[in-house]
CSV table of C-alpha atoms and ligand atoms in Angstrom, one decimal:
chain,number,residue,atom,x,y,z
A,26,MET,CA,4.0,-22.4,-21.5
A,27,THR,CA,1.6,-20.7,-19.1
A,28,LYS,CA,3.4,-18.4,-16.8
A,29,THR,CA,2.3,-18.6,-13.1
A,30,PHE,CA,2.2,-15.7,-10.7
A,31,ALA,CA,1.1,-15.6,-7.1
A,32,VAL,CA,0.4,-13.5,-4.0
A,33,ILE,CA,1.9,-14.9,-0.8
A,34,GLY,CA,0.9,-14.0,2.8
A,35,ASP,CA,-1.3,-15.1,5.7
A,36,PRO,CA,-4.3,-14.8,5.7
A,37,ILE,CA,-4.6,-14.8,1.9
A,38,ASP,CA,-8.1,-16.2,1.2
A,39,HIS,CA,-9.7,-12.8,0.7
A,40,SER,CA,-6.9,-11.2,-1.3
A,41,LEU,CA,-8.2,-9.3,-4.3
A,42,SER,CA,-4.9,-9.6,-6.2
A,43,PRO,CA,-5.8,-12.8,-8.1
A,44,SER,CA,-9.0,-11.2,-9.5
A,45,ILE,CA,-7.1,-8.0,-10.5
A,46,HIS,CA,-4.2,-9.8,-12.3
A,47,ASN,CA,-6.3,-12.5,-13.9
A,48,ALA,CA,-8.6,-9.7,-15.3
A,49,ALA,CA,-5.5,-8.0,-16.7
A,50,PHE,CA,-4.4,-11.3,-18.4
A,51,ARG,CA,-7.9,-11.8,-19.9
A,52,ALA,CA,-8.0,-8.2,-21.2
A,53,LEU,CA,-4.6,-8.6,-22.9
A,54,GLY,CA,-5.0,-12.3,-23.9
A,55,LEU,CA,-1.8,-13.3,-22.0
A,56,ASP,CA,-1.2,-17.0,-21.3
A,57,CYS,CA,-0.7,-16.4,-17.6
A,58,THR,CA,-2.4,-17.3,-14.3
A,59,TYR,CA,-2.2,-15.8,-10.8
A,60,ILE,CA,-3.0,-17.7,-7.6
A,61,ALA,CA,-3.2,-17.0,-3.9
A,62,TYR,CA,-0.7,-19.1,-1.8
A,63,ARG,CA,-0.8,-19.1,2.0
A,64,ILE,CA,2.6,-19.0,3.6
A,65,PRO,CA,2.5,-18.5,7.4
A,66,ARG,CA,5.1,-16.5,9.2
A,67,GLY,CA,8.2,-18.7,9.8
A,68,GLU,CA,7.6,-20.8,6.7
A,69,LEU,CA,8.8,-18.4,4.1
A,70,LYS,CA,12.0,-20.3,3.2
A,71,ALA,CA,10.1,-23.5,2.4
A,72,GLY,CA,7.4,-21.5,0.7
A,73,ILE,CA,9.8,-19.9,-1.7
A,74,GLU,CA,11.4,-23.3,-2.5
A,75,SER,CA,8.0,-24.5,-3.5
A,76,LEU,CA,7.5,-21.5,-5.7
A,77,GLN,CA,10.9,-22.0,-7.3
A,78,GLN,CA,9.9,-25.6,-8.0
A,79,ILE,CA,6.9,-24.6,-10.0
A,80,LYS,CA,9.0,-22.0,-11.8
A,81,ILE,CA,6.9,-19.1,-10.5
A,82,ALA,CA,7.4,-16.1,-12.9
A,83,GLY,CA,6.7,-13.5,-10.2
A,84,PHE,CA,4.8,-12.9,-6.9
A,85,ASN,CA,3.4,-10.3,-4.7
A,86,VAL,CA,4.1,-10.4,-1.0
A,87,THR,CA,1.7,-9.2,1.7
A,88,VAL,CA,1.2,-9.3,5.5
A,89,PRO,CA,3.2,-10.6,7.4
A,90,LEU,CA,6.0,-11.4,5.0
A,91,LYS,CA,7.0,-8.1,3.4
A,92,VAL,CA,10.0,-7.4,5.7
A,93,GLU,CA,11.2,-11.0,6.0
A,94,MET,CA,11.1,-11.4,2.2
A,95,MET,CA,14.1,-9.0,2.0
A,96,ASN,CA,16.3,-11.8,3.3
A,97,PHE,CA,15.5,-14.0,0.3
A,98,LEU,CA,16.2,-11.6,-2.5
A,99,ASP,CA,19.2,-11.8,-4.9
A,100,GLU,CA,18.7,-8.2,-5.8
A,101,ALA,CA,16.5,-5.3,-4.4
A,102,SER,CA,15.3,-2.1,-6.1
A,103,GLN,CA,16.2,1.2,-4.5
A,104,GLU,CA,12.6,1.7,-3.1
A,105,CYS,CA,12.7,-1.7,-1.6
A,106,ARG,CA,16.0,-1.0,0.2
A,107,ILE,CA,14.8,2.4,1.4
A,108,ILE,CA,11.5,1.1,2.8
A,109,GLY,CA,13.0,-2.2,4.0
A,110,ALA,CA,10.1,-4.2,2.7
A,111,THR,CA,9.2,-5.8,-0.6
A,112,ASN,CA,5.7,-6.4,-2.1
A,113,THR,CA,6.7,-7.5,-5.6
A,114,VAL,CA,9.2,-10.1,-6.7
A,115,SER,CA,10.3,-11.2,-10.2
A,116,ASN,CA,11.9,-14.5,-10.9
A,117,ASN,CA,14.5,-14.7,-13.7
A,118,GLY,CA,15.7,-18.3,-13.9
A,119,GLY,CA,15.7,-18.7,-10.1
A,120,ARG,CA,17.2,-15.3,-9.4
A,121,LEU,CA,14.8,-13.2,-7.3
A,122,THR,CA,14.6,-9.4,-7.6
A,123,GLY,CA,12.5,-7.4,-5.1
A,124,TYR,CA,10.6,-4.2,-5.7
A,125,ASN,CA,8.2,-2.1,-3.6
A,126,THR,CA,5.3,-0.7,-5.6
A,127,ASP,CA,3.3,0.3,-2.5
A,128,MET,CA,5.0,3.7,-2.4
A,129,ASP,CA,4.4,4.7,-6.0
A,130,GLY,CA,1.0,2.9,-5.8
A,131,PHE,CA,0.1,5.2,-2.9
A,132,LEU,CA,1.3,8.3,-4.7
A,133,GLU,CA,-0.4,7.5,-8.1
A,134,PRO,CA,-4.0,8.7,-7.2
A,135,ILE,CA,-2.6,11.9,-5.7
A,136,LYS,CA,-0.6,12.6,-8.9
A,137,LYS,CA,-3.5,11.7,-11.1
A,138,ARG,CA,-5.6,14.4,-9.4
A,139,GLY,CA,-2.8,16.9,-10.0
A,140,LEU,CA,-2.4,17.5,-6.2
A,141,GLU,CA,0.8,19.0,-5.0
A,142,ILE,CA,2.5,17.4,-2.0
A,143,ASN,CA,5.7,19.6,-2.0
A,144,GLY,CA,5.6,22.1,0.9
A,145,HIS,CA,2.3,20.7,2.4
A,146,ASP,CA,1.6,19.3,5.8
A,147,VAL,CA,0.4,15.8,6.4
A,148,LEU,CA,-1.4,14.0,9.2
A,149,LEU,CA,-0.6,10.3,9.0
A,150,ILE,CA,-2.8,8.1,11.3
A,151,GLY,CA,-1.1,4.7,11.9
A,152,ALA,CA,2.5,3.5,12.1
A,153,GLY,CA,2.3,-0.1,10.8
A,154,GLY,CA,3.8,-1.7,7.7
A,155,ALA,CA,1.8,0.4,5.1
A,156,ALA,CA,2.7,3.6,6.9
A,157,ARG,CA,6.4,3.1,6.1
A,158,ALA,CA,5.8,3.1,2.3
A,159,ILE,CA,3.6,6.1,2.7
A,160,ILE,CA,6.3,8.0,4.7
A,161,ALA,CA,8.8,7.1,1.9
A,162,GLY,CA,6.3,8.6,-0.6
A,163,PHE,CA,5.9,11.8,1.3
A,164,ALA,CA,9.7,12.1,1.7
A,165,LYS,CA,10.1,11.6,-2.1
A,166,GLU,CA,7.6,14.3,-2.9
A,167,ARG,CA,9.0,16.6,-0.3
A,168,ALA,CA,6.1,17.2,2.1
A,169,ARG,CA,6.8,20.1,4.5
A,170,LYS,CA,6.1,18.1,7.6
A,171,VAL,CA,4.4,14.8,8.6
A,172,THR,CA,2.6,14.5,11.9
A,173,ILE,CA,2.2,10.8,13.0
A,174,ALA,CA,-0.7,9.9,15.2
A,175,ASN,CA,-0.8,6.3,16.4
A,176,ARG,CA,-2.4,4.3,19.2
A,177,THR,CA,1.0,2.9,20.3
A,178,THR,CA,3.3,5.8,20.6
A,179,ARG,CA,6.4,3.7,20.6
A,180,ARG,CA,5.7,2.6,17.1
A,181,ALA,CA,5.0,6.1,16.0
A,182,HIS,CA,8.4,7.2,17.3
A,183,GLU,CA,10.1,4.3,15.4
A,184,LEU,CA,8.4,5.5,12.3
A,185,ALA,CA,9.4,9.1,13.0
A,186,ARG,CA,13.1,8.0,13.2
A,187,PHE,CA,12.7,6.3,9.8
A,188,ALA,CA,11.1,9.5,8.5
A,189,SER,CA,13.8,11.7,9.9
A,190,GLY,CA,16.4,9.5,8.2
A,191,LEU,CA,14.7,10.2,4.9
A,192,GLY,CA,15.1,14.0,5.6
A,193,LEU,CA,11.4,14.6,6.5
A,194,GLN,CA,10.4,17.0,9.2
A,195,VAL,CA,8.2,14.9,11.6
A,196,ASP,CA,6.4,15.0,14.9
A,197,VAL,CA,4.4,12.5,16.9
A,198,ILE,CA,1.1,13.0,18.7
A,199,PRO,CA,-1.1,10.6,20.5
A,200,LEU,CA,-4.1,9.4,18.4
A,201,ASP,CA,-6.6,11.0,20.7
A,202,ALA,CA,-4.8,14.4,20.3
A,203,ALA,CA,-5.6,14.5,16.6
A,204,GLN,CA,-8.6,16.7,17.2
A,205,SER,CA,-8.2,19.4,14.5
A,206,ALA,CA,-7.3,17.4,11.4
A,207,GLY,CA,-8.5,20.3,9.2
A,208,GLN,CA,-5.2,22.1,9.6
A,209,TYR,CA,-3.3,19.5,7.5
A,210,ARG,CA,-3.5,19.5,3.7
A,211,PHE,CA,-3.3,15.7,3.6
A,212,ILE,CA,-5.0,13.4,6.1
A,213,VAL,CA,-4.1,9.7,5.6
A,214,ASN,CA,-5.6,6.8,7.5
A,215,ALA,CA,-3.1,3.9,7.5
A,216,THR,CA,-4.6,2.0,10.4
A,217,THR,CA,-7.0,-0.9,10.1
A,218,ILE,CA,-9.8,1.2,11.5
A,219,GLY,CA,-12.8,1.1,9.2
A,220,LEU,CA,-12.2,-2.4,8.0
A,221,GLY,CA,-14.9,-3.6,10.3
A,222,GLY,CA,-17.2,-0.6,9.8
A,223,GLU,CA,-15.7,1.2,12.8
A,224,PRO,CA,-16.2,5.0,13.2
A,225,SER,CA,-13.5,7.4,11.8
A,226,PRO,CA,-10.3,7.2,13.9
A,227,ILE,CA,-10.3,11.0,14.2
A,228,PRO,CA,-13.0,13.7,14.7
A,229,THR,CA,-14.0,15.1,11.2
A,230,LYS,CA,-15.7,18.3,12.1
A,231,THR,CA,-12.7,20.5,11.1
A,232,ILE,CA,-12.3,18.7,7.8
A,233,GLY,CA,-13.4,20.7,4.8
A,234,SER,CA,-12.7,21.6,1.2
A,235,GLN,CA,-9.1,22.6,2.1
A,236,ASN,CA,-8.3,18.9,2.8
A,237,VAL,CA,-7.3,15.8,0.9
A,238,VAL,CA,-8.5,12.7,2.8
A,239,TYR,CA,-7.0,9.4,1.8
A,240,ASP,CA,-8.1,6.2,3.5
A,241,ILE,CA,-6.0,3.3,2.5
A,242,VAL,CA,-8.6,0.8,4.0
A,243,TYR,CA,-10.2,-0.4,0.8
A,244,MET,CA,-13.0,-2.7,2.1
A,245,PRO,CA,-15.5,-1.2,2.6
A,246,MET,CA,-14.9,1.4,-0.1
A,247,ASN,CA,-16.8,4.1,1.8
A,248,THR,CA,-15.3,4.1,5.3
A,249,ASP,CA,-16.8,6.4,7.9
A,250,LEU,CA,-13.8,8.7,7.5
A,251,ILE,CA,-14.4,8.9,3.7
A,252,ALA,CA,-18.1,9.4,4.0
A,253,ARG,CA,-17.9,12.2,6.5
A,254,SER,CA,-15.0,13.9,4.7
A,255,LYS,CA,-17.0,13.8,1.4
A,256,LYS,CA,-20.0,15.3,3.2
A,257,ASN,CA,-17.7,18.1,4.3
A,258,SER,CA,-16.6,18.8,0.7
A,259,ALA,CA,-13.0,17.4,1.1
A,260,THR,CA,-11.2,15.8,-1.8
A,261,VAL,CA,-11.3,12.1,-1.0
A,262,ILE,CA,-9.0,9.3,-2.3
A,263,TYR,CA,-10.2,5.7,-1.8
A,264,GLY,CA,-8.1,2.8,-0.6
A,265,TYR,CA,-8.9,0.7,-3.7
A,266,GLU,CA,-7.0,3.3,-5.8
A,267,MET,CA,-3.7,2.5,-4.0
A,268,LEU,CA,-4.5,-1.2,-4.3
A,269,LEU,CA,-4.9,-0.8,-8.1
A,270,GLY,CA,-1.9,1.5,-8.3
A,271,GLN,CA,0.5,-1.0,-6.7
A,272,ALA,CA,-1.0,-3.9,-8.8
A,273,ALA,CA,-0.6,-1.9,-12.1
A,274,LEU,CA,3.0,-1.2,-11.3
A,275,ALA,CA,3.7,-4.8,-10.4
A,276,PHE,CA,2.1,-5.9,-13.6
A,277,GLU,CA,4.3,-3.5,-15.6
A,278,ILE,CA,7.5,-4.8,-13.9
A,279,TRP,CA,6.6,-8.4,-14.7
A,280,HIS,CA,5.2,-8.0,-18.2
A,281,ASN,CA,6.9,-4.9,-19.5
A,282,LEU,CA,3.5,-3.9,-20.9
A,283,LYS,CA,1.2,-1.0,-19.9
A,284,ALA,CA,-1.3,-2.4,-17.4
A,285,PRO,CA,-4.9,-2.5,-18.6
A,286,TYR,CA,-6.0,-0.2,-15.7
A,287,ASP,CA,-9.7,0.0,-16.6
A,288,ALA,CA,-10.1,-3.8,-16.8
A,289,MET,CA,-8.3,-4.2,-13.4
A,290,LYS,CA,-10.5,-1.5,-11.9
A,291,LYS,CA,-13.7,-2.9,-13.3
A,292,VAL,CA,-13.2,-6.4,-11.7
A,293,LEU,CA,-12.1,-4.8,-8.4
A,294,LEU,CA,-15.2,-2.5,-8.1
A,295,GLY,CA,-17.4,-5.5,-9.1
A,296,GLY,CA,-16.0,-7.3,-6.1
A,297,PHE,CA,-17.3,-4.6,-3.6
B,327,NAP,P1,-0.2,-3.2,10.4
B,327,NAP,O1,1.2,-3.2,10.1
B,327,NAP,O2,-0.8,-4.3,11.2
B,327,NAP,O3,-0.6,-1.8,11.2
B,327,NAP,C1,-1.9,-1.6,11.7
B,327,NAP,C2,-2.0,-0.2,12.2
B,327,NAP,O4,-3.4,0.0,12.6
B,327,NAP,C3,-1.2,0.2,13.3
B,327,NAP,O5,-0.9,1.6,13.3
B,327,NAP,C4,-2.1,0.0,14.5
B,327,NAP,O6,-1.8,0.7,15.7
B,327,NAP,C5,-3.4,0.5,14.0
B,327,NAP,N1,-4.6,-0.1,14.7
B,327,NAP,C6,-5.1,-1.3,14.5
B,327,NAP,N2,-6.2,-1.5,15.3
B,327,NAP,C7,-6.4,-0.3,15.9
B,327,NAP,C8,-7.3,0.2,16.9
B,327,NAP,N3,-8.3,-0.5,17.3
B,327,NAP,N4,-7.2,1.5,17.3
B,327,NAP,C9,-6.2,2.3,16.8
B,327,NAP,N5,-5.3,1.9,16.0
B,327,NAP,C10,-5.3,0.6,15.5
B,327,NAP,O7,-1.1,-3.1,9.1
B,327,NAP,P2,-0.7,-2.5,7.7
B,327,NAP,O8,-0.1,-3.5,6.8
B,327,NAP,O9,0.1,-1.2,7.9
B,327,NAP,O10,-2.1,-2.2,7.1
B,327,NAP,C11,-2.9,-1.1,7.6
B,327,NAP,C12,-4.2,-1.0,6.8
B,327,NAP,O11,-3.9,-0.6,5.5
B,327,NAP,C13,-5.0,-2.4,6.6
B,327,NAP,O12,-6.4,-2.1,6.7
B,327,NAP,C14,-4.7,-2.8,5.2
B,327,NAP,O13,-5.7,-3.5,4.6
B,327,NAP,C15,-4.5,-1.4,4.5
B,327,NAP,N6,-3.6,-1.5,3.4
B,327,NAP,C16,-4.2,-1.0,2.2
B,327,NAP,C17,-3.4,-1.0,1.0
B,327,NAP,C18,-4.0,-0.6,-0.3
B,327,NAP,O14,-3.4,-0.9,-1.3
B,327,NAP,N7,-5.0,0.2,-0.2
B,327,NAP,C19,-2.0,-1.5,1.1
B,327,NAP,C20,-1.5,-1.9,2.4
B,327,NAP,C21,-2.4,-1.9,3.5
B,327,NAP,P3,-0.8,0.1,16.8
B,327,NAP,O15,0.6,0.4,16.3
B,327,NAP,O16,-1.2,0.8,18.0
B,327,NAP,O17,-1.1,-1.4,16.9
């Protein structure tokens, strides 16, 4: 019988996950399908009941449901419990197990390049949902210190408390005080700035070959921050790499098979 997978969230129309996972099924000849299913905030309980009725084999969870999904799990992985959010669920005969592949999906392109995080300083721009998984990643890899710059300082302080709880040294600065980003080894944009073609959230003149600039915005691929950093000879990491990283890890949880990374990447880059 064909196994069905899904991504749930709202909005969901433009999700790239169905293309990525369906490409993987084709590449490996798996009898599986992956759909996008819109579940608005407040309708998660009914949505999950519908998914159970069609015997969903597994699903990804995206904005705005990642935190609320924790209330509907029978079991949660350690990452999921630490981050307090789930992006991947497997269904074994009605029993839902939650995982969070955003953290390792974020780290994967850094590791692939052989870049060391241990002992290095980080500037994290943004303090939303994605930033939590990123903080957990930097804590796991023992960054020396993370400086959080966010438009809303209250949210930055909330994230800083979470970071401290994970043993990270952390401080908070206003977004407009992030003038000399070049002093941080890693510079990560975890805001939505760039999505609409906006200019870089921070000045880039101090950024150079000493920096790793990671923009988790994946559409467009070359955000203003990425383009300027590349011009200044920084090492750049694209948002689509995190997207692929988390998708590959979800695939491996569900199928217990190595993800066909190249097939998944090809369809994703074809979509840009
Ligand atoms: P979120 O929870 O809504 O957080 C949005 C963040 O962007 C907050 O820090 C917010 O600051 C900031 N922001 C929004 N508009 C801004 C503006 N005009 N000026 C300054 N700051 C602004 O969103 P999220 O889930 O963390 O996602 C953030 C981005 O990461 C999105 O673009 C998403 O597509 C991307 N993402 C990529 C991946 C991937 O795999 N590559 C995974 C997850 C997310 P305030 O706190 O001040 O509102």
